[in-house]
mmCIF file of N, CA and C in Angstrom:
data_model
loop_
_atom_site.group_PDB
_atom_site.id
_atom_site.type_symbol
_atom_site.label_atom_id
_atom_site.label_comp_id
_atom_site.label_asym_id
_atom_site.label_seq_id
_atom_site.Cartn_x
_atom_site.Cartn_y
_atom_site.Cartn_z
ATOM 1 N N UNK A 24 -13.525 -9.271 -0.069
ATOM 2 C CA UNK A 24 -13.921 -8.028 0.622
ATOM 3 C C UNK A 24 -14.786 -7.600 -0.515
ATOM 4 N N UNK A 25 -15.936 -7.024 0.371
ATOM 5 C CA UNK A 25 -17.564 -6.052 -0.177
ATOM 6 C C UNK A 25 -17.005 -4.477 -0.335
ATOM 7 N N UNK A 26 -17.762 -4.186 -1.154
ATOM 8 C CA UNK A 26 -17.814 -2.426 -1.758
ATOM 9 C C UNK A 26 -17.869 -1.530 -0.409
ATOM 10 N N UNK A 27 -18.574 -1.515 0.516
ATOM 11 C CA UNK A 27 -18.539 -1.250 1.958
ATOM 12 C C UNK A 27 -17.293 -1.075 2.067
ATOM 13 N N UNK A 28 -16.502 -1.729 2.675
ATOM 14 C CA UNK A 28 -15.380 -2.035 2.541
ATOM 15 C C UNK A 28 -14.276 -1.025 2.131
ATOM 16 N N UNK A 29 -14.284 -1.810 0.680
ATOM 17 C CA UNK A 29 -13.033 -0.996 -0.098
ATOM 18 C C UNK A 29 -14.009 0.587 -0.265
ATOM 19 N N UNK A 30 -14.731 1.231 -0.223
ATOM 20 C CA UNK A 30 -15.076 2.624 -0.136
ATOM 21 C C UNK A 30 -14.776 3.402 1.276
ATOM 22 N N UNK A 31 -14.953 2.220 2.288
ATOM 23 C CA UNK A 31 -14.528 3.281 3.459
ATOM 24 C C UNK A 31 -12.566 3.597 3.693
ATOM 25 N N UNK A 32 -12.079 2.507 3.209
ATOM 26 C CA UNK A 32 -10.757 3.093 2.919
ATOM 27 C C UNK A 32 -10.140 3.887 1.991
ATOM 28 N N UNK A 33 -10.467 4.044 0.775
ATOM 29 C CA UNK A 33 -10.309 4.541 -0.331
ATOM 30 C C UNK A 33 -9.415 5.766 -0.564
ATOM 31 N N UNK A 34 -9.719 6.812 0.182
ATOM 32 C CA UNK A 34 -8.771 7.825 0.572
ATOM 33 C C UNK A 34 -7.068 7.599 0.834
ATOM 34 N N UNK A 35 -7.071 6.136 1.433
ATOM 35 C CA UNK A 35 -5.987 6.452 2.214
ATOM 36 C C UNK A 35 -5.611 4.710 1.383
ATOM 37 N N UNK A 36 -6.253 4.278 1.030
ATOM 38 C CA UNK A 36 -5.777 2.949 -0.194
ATOM 39 C C UNK A 36 -4.835 3.623 -1.465
ATOM 40 N N UNK A 37 -5.401 4.701 -2.078
ATOM 41 C CA UNK A 37 -5.253 5.094 -3.489
ATOM 42 C C UNK A 37 -4.194 5.709 -3.494
ATOM 43 N N UNK A 38 -3.304 6.679 -2.023
ATOM 44 C CA UNK A 38 -2.697 6.945 -2.181
ATOM 45 C C UNK A 38 -1.219 5.794 -2.275
ATOM 46 N N UNK A 39 -1.725 5.024 -1.593
ATOM 47 C CA UNK A 39 -0.692 3.580 -1.384
ATOM 48 C C UNK A 39 -0.641 2.823 -2.315
ATOM 49 N N UNK A 40 -1.846 2.768 -3.257
ATOM 50 C CA UNK A 40 -1.741 1.930 -4.583
ATOM 51 C C UNK A 40 -0.607 3.011 -5.724
ATOM 52 N N UNK A 41 -1.333 4.286 -5.675
ATOM 53 C CA UNK A 41 0.088 4.513 -6.320
ATOM 54 C C UNK A 41 1.370 4.399 -6.024
ATOM 55 N N UNK A 42 1.909 4.799 -5.349
ATOM 56 C CA UNK A 42 3.209 4.062 -4.837
ATOM 57 C C UNK A 42 3.756 2.897 -5.008
ATOM 58 N N UNK A 43 2.784 1.879 -4.776
ATOM 59 C CA UNK A 43 3.050 0.291 -4.913
ATOM 60 C C UNK A 43 2.835 0.389 -6.751
ATOM 61 N N UNK A 44 1.980 0.534 -7.447
ATOM 62 C CA UNK A 44 1.632 0.159 -8.755
ATOM 63 C C UNK A 44 1.687 1.783 -9.753
ATOM 64 N N UNK A 45 2.908 1.907 -10.290
ATOM 65 C CA UNK A 45 2.908 2.844 -10.760
ATOM 66 C C UNK A 45 2.341 3.614 -11.881
ATOM 67 N N UNK A 46 1.719 2.842 -12.356
ATOM 68 C CA UNK A 46 1.218 2.576 -13.458
ATOM 69 C C UNK A 46 -0.873 3.461 -13.504
ATOM 70 N N UNK A 47 -1.256 3.395 -12.500
ATOM 71 C CA UNK A 47 -2.378 4.155 -12.058
ATOM 72 C C UNK A 47 -2.164 5.859 -12.176
ATOM 73 N N UNK A 48 -3.515 6.360 -12.951
ATOM 74 C CA UNK A 48 -3.446 7.790 -12.831
ATOM 75 C C UNK A 48 -4.451 8.261 -12.020
ATOM 76 N N UNK A 49 -4.351 10.052 -11.923
ATOM 77 C CA UNK A 49 -5.888 10.271 -11.590
ATOM 78 C C UNK A 49 -6.848 10.408 -11.786
ATOM 79 N N UNK A 50 -6.937 10.063 -12.871
ATOM 80 C CA UNK A 50 -8.130 9.969 -13.633
ATOM 81 C C UNK A 50 -8.436 8.336 -13.189
ATOM 82 N N UNK A 51 -7.592 7.396 -13.409
ATOM 83 C CA UNK A 51 -8.239 6.034 -13.181
ATOM 84 C C UNK A 51 -8.966 6.049 -11.954
ATOM 85 N N UNK A 52 -8.345 6.548 -10.879
ATOM 86 C CA UNK A 52 -8.504 6.860 -9.600
ATOM 87 C C UNK A 52 -10.080 7.542 -9.519
ATOM 88 N N UNK A 53 -10.170 8.589 -9.955
ATOM 89 C CA UNK A 53 -11.282 9.325 -9.932
ATOM 90 C C UNK A 53 -12.227 8.253 -10.667
ATOM 91 N N UNK A 54 -11.994 7.640 -12.314
ATOM 92 C CA UNK A 54 -13.211 6.814 -12.684
ATOM 93 C C UNK A 54 -14.005 5.512 -11.447
ATOM 94 N N UNK A 55 -12.755 5.278 -10.934
ATOM 95 C CA UNK A 55 -12.748 4.134 -9.811
ATOM 96 C C UNK A 55 -13.864 4.677 -8.423
ATOM 97 N N UNK A 56 -13.176 5.593 -7.878
ATOM 98 C CA UNK A 56 -13.817 6.524 -7.135
ATOM 99 C C UNK A 56 -14.633 5.899 -6.101
ATOM 100 N N UNK A 57 -13.368 4.737 -5.280
ATOM 101 C CA UNK A 57 -14.239 3.607 -4.249
ATOM 102 C C UNK A 57 -15.186 2.852 -4.414
ATOM 103 N N UNK A 58 -15.164 2.451 -5.837
ATOM 104 C CA UNK A 58 -16.120 1.904 -6.615
ATOM 105 C C UNK A 58 -15.064 0.064 -6.500
ATOM 106 N N UNK A 59 -15.146 -1.023 -5.832
ATOM 107 C CA UNK A 59 -14.582 -2.433 -6.444
ATOM 108 C C UNK A 59 -14.530 -2.609 -7.801
ATOM 109 N N UNK A 60 -15.584 -2.449 -8.217
ATOM 110 C CA UNK A 60 -16.055 -3.122 -9.578
ATOM 111 C C UNK A 60 -15.453 -2.336 -10.444
ATOM 112 N N UNK A 61 -15.924 -1.205 -10.295
ATOM 113 C CA UNK A 61 -15.215 0.085 -11.396
ATOM 114 C C UNK A 61 -13.285 0.040 -11.142
ATOM 115 N N UNK A 62 -12.842 -0.567 -10.060
ATOM 116 C CA UNK A 62 -11.465 -0.518 -9.682
ATOM 117 C C UNK A 62 -11.014 -1.539 -10.159
ATOM 118 N N UNK A 63 -11.810 -2.789 -10.190
ATOM 119 C CA UNK A 63 -11.090 -4.117 -11.060
ATOM 120 C C UNK A 63 -10.993 -3.979 -12.257
ATOM 121 N N UNK A 64 -11.899 -2.895 -13.111
ATOM 122 C CA UNK A 64 -11.845 -2.426 -14.689
ATOM 123 C C UNK A 64 -10.617 -2.079 -14.823
ATOM 124 N N UNK A 65 -10.212 -0.669 -13.969
ATOM 125 C CA UNK A 65 -9.265 0.050 -13.960
ATOM 126 C C UNK A 65 -8.052 -0.666 -13.743
ATOM 127 N N UNK A 66 -8.082 -2.067 -13.087
ATOM 128 C CA UNK A 66 -6.908 -2.639 -13.006
ATOM 129 C C UNK A 66 -6.809 -3.580 -14.199
ATOM 130 N N UNK A 67 -8.076 -4.037 -14.714
ATOM 131 C CA UNK A 67 -7.780 -4.708 -16.017
ATOM 132 C C UNK A 67 -7.590 -3.762 -17.559
ATOM 133 N N UNK A 68 -7.507 -2.439 -17.033
ATOM 134 C CA UNK A 68 -7.525 -1.915 -18.701
ATOM 135 C C UNK A 68 -5.953 -1.674 -18.434
ATOM 136 N N UNK A 69 -4.868 -1.419 -17.133
ATOM 137 C CA UNK A 69 -3.936 -1.098 -16.897
ATOM 138 C C UNK A 69 -2.405 -2.112 -16.463
ATOM 139 N N UNK A 70 -3.408 -2.991 -16.104
ATOM 140 C CA UNK A 70 -2.144 -4.082 -16.070
ATOM 141 C C UNK A 70 -3.189 -5.926 -16.175
ATOM 142 N N UNK A 71 -3.444 -5.797 -17.187
ATOM 143 C CA UNK A 71 -4.177 -6.818 -17.420
ATOM 144 C C UNK A 71 -3.537 -8.033 -17.098
ATOM 145 N N UNK A 72 -2.306 -8.210 -17.347
ATOM 146 C CA UNK A 72 -1.268 -9.571 -17.482
ATOM 147 C C UNK A 72 -1.299 -9.749 -15.706
ATOM 148 N N UNK A 73 -1.381 -8.696 -15.084
ATOM 149 C CA UNK A 73 -0.913 -8.561 -13.615
ATOM 150 C C UNK A 73 -1.628 -8.651 -12.517
ATOM 151 N N UNK A 74 -3.451 -8.611 -13.500
ATOM 152 C CA UNK A 74 -4.186 -8.320 -12.024
ATOM 153 C C UNK A 74 -4.616 -8.885 -10.865
ATOM 154 N N UNK A 75 -4.540 -10.439 -11.297
ATOM 155 C CA UNK A 75 -4.133 -10.900 -10.186
ATOM 156 C C UNK A 75 -3.530 -10.546 -8.599
ATOM 157 N N UNK A 76 -2.403 -10.203 -9.651
ATOM 158 C CA UNK A 76 -1.564 -9.843 -7.920
ATOM 159 C C UNK A 76 -1.703 -8.542 -8.044
ATOM 160 N N UNK A 77 -2.243 -7.647 -8.682
ATOM 161 C CA UNK A 77 -2.622 -6.411 -8.119
ATOM 162 C C UNK A 77 -3.931 -6.554 -7.147
ATOM 163 N N UNK A 78 -4.990 -7.289 -7.205
ATOM 164 C CA UNK A 78 -6.333 -7.616 -6.491
ATOM 165 C C UNK A 78 -5.486 -8.209 -5.546
ATOM 166 N N UNK A 79 -5.256 -9.223 -5.257
ATOM 167 C CA UNK A 79 -4.273 -9.944 -3.672
ATOM 168 C C UNK A 79 -3.931 -8.931 -3.085
ATOM 169 N N UNK A 80 -2.823 -7.915 -3.971
ATOM 170 C CA UNK A 80 -2.576 -6.898 -2.859
ATOM 171 C C UNK A 80 -3.165 -5.855 -2.630
ATOM 172 N N UNK A 81 -4.853 -5.936 -2.877
ATOM 173 C CA UNK A 81 -5.321 -5.025 -2.568
ATOM 174 C C UNK A 81 -6.134 -5.394 -1.735
ATOM 175 N N UNK A 82 -6.442 -6.484 -1.814
ATOM 176 C CA UNK A 82 -7.188 -7.790 -0.821
ATOM 177 C C UNK A 82 -6.164 -7.207 0.789
ATOM 178 N N UNK A 83 -4.964 -7.907 -0.021
ATOM 179 C CA UNK A 83 -3.735 -7.571 1.513
ATOM 180 C C UNK A 83 -4.147 -6.914 2.512
ATOM 181 N N UNK A 84 -4.036 -5.283 1.828
ATOM 182 C CA UNK A 84 -3.932 -3.966 2.097
ATOM 183 C C UNK A 84 -5.327 -4.035 2.755
ATOM 184 N N UNK A 85 -5.907 -4.541 2.504
ATOM 185 C CA UNK A 85 -7.297 -3.973 3.175
ATOM 186 C C UNK A 85 -7.360 -4.861 4.752
ATOM 187 N N UNK A 86 -6.805 -6.449 4.159
ATOM 188 C CA UNK A 86 -6.844 -6.799 5.966
ATOM 189 C C UNK A 86 -5.709 -6.500 6.495
ATOM 190 N N UNK A 87 -4.896 -5.929 6.277
ATOM 191 C CA UNK A 87 -4.205 -5.592 7.026
ATOM 192 C C UNK A 87 -4.525 -4.327 7.969
ATOM 193 N N UNK A 88 -5.287 -3.104 7.230
ATOM 194 C CA UNK A 88 -5.567 -2.147 7.613
ATOM 195 C C UNK A 88 -7.271 -2.642 8.771
ATOM 196 N N UNK A 89 -7.424 -3.405 7.963
ATOM 197 C CA UNK A 89 -8.911 -3.867 9.185
ATOM 198 C C UNK A 89 -8.369 -4.095 10.504
ATOM 199 N N UNK A 90 -7.465 -4.882 10.246
ATOM 200 C CA UNK A 90 -6.749 -5.728 11.696
ATOM 201 C C UNK A 90 -6.004 -4.743 12.576
ATOM 202 N N UNK A 91 -5.357 -3.464 11.778
ATOM 203 C CA UNK A 91 -4.894 -2.613 12.668
ATOM 204 C C UNK A 91 -6.113 -1.473 13.216
ATOM 205 N N UNK A 92 -7.336 -1.453 12.525
ATOM 206 C CA UNK A 92 -8.798 -0.332 13.727
ATOM 207 C C UNK A 92 -8.644 -1.515 14.433
ATOM 208 N N UNK A 93 -9.026 -2.352 14.575
ATOM 209 C CA UNK A 93 -9.741 -3.238 15.719
ATOM 210 C C UNK A 93 -8.686 -2.939 16.875
#
């Protein structure tokens, strides 16, 4: 996924992210603020041992929503 795709769906994504992965705080999401690289840093901080699982969920979420918009 590229950073433009990530930023484009950020508002909708972050609500679903908090539902699925409850350890993210509002401060974490403010820190990331639509930047994929910053988001990955927050994922590492909150879910170090499960970061690949969170990243896969993120990629799947964006893929699904991209298909729905077509």
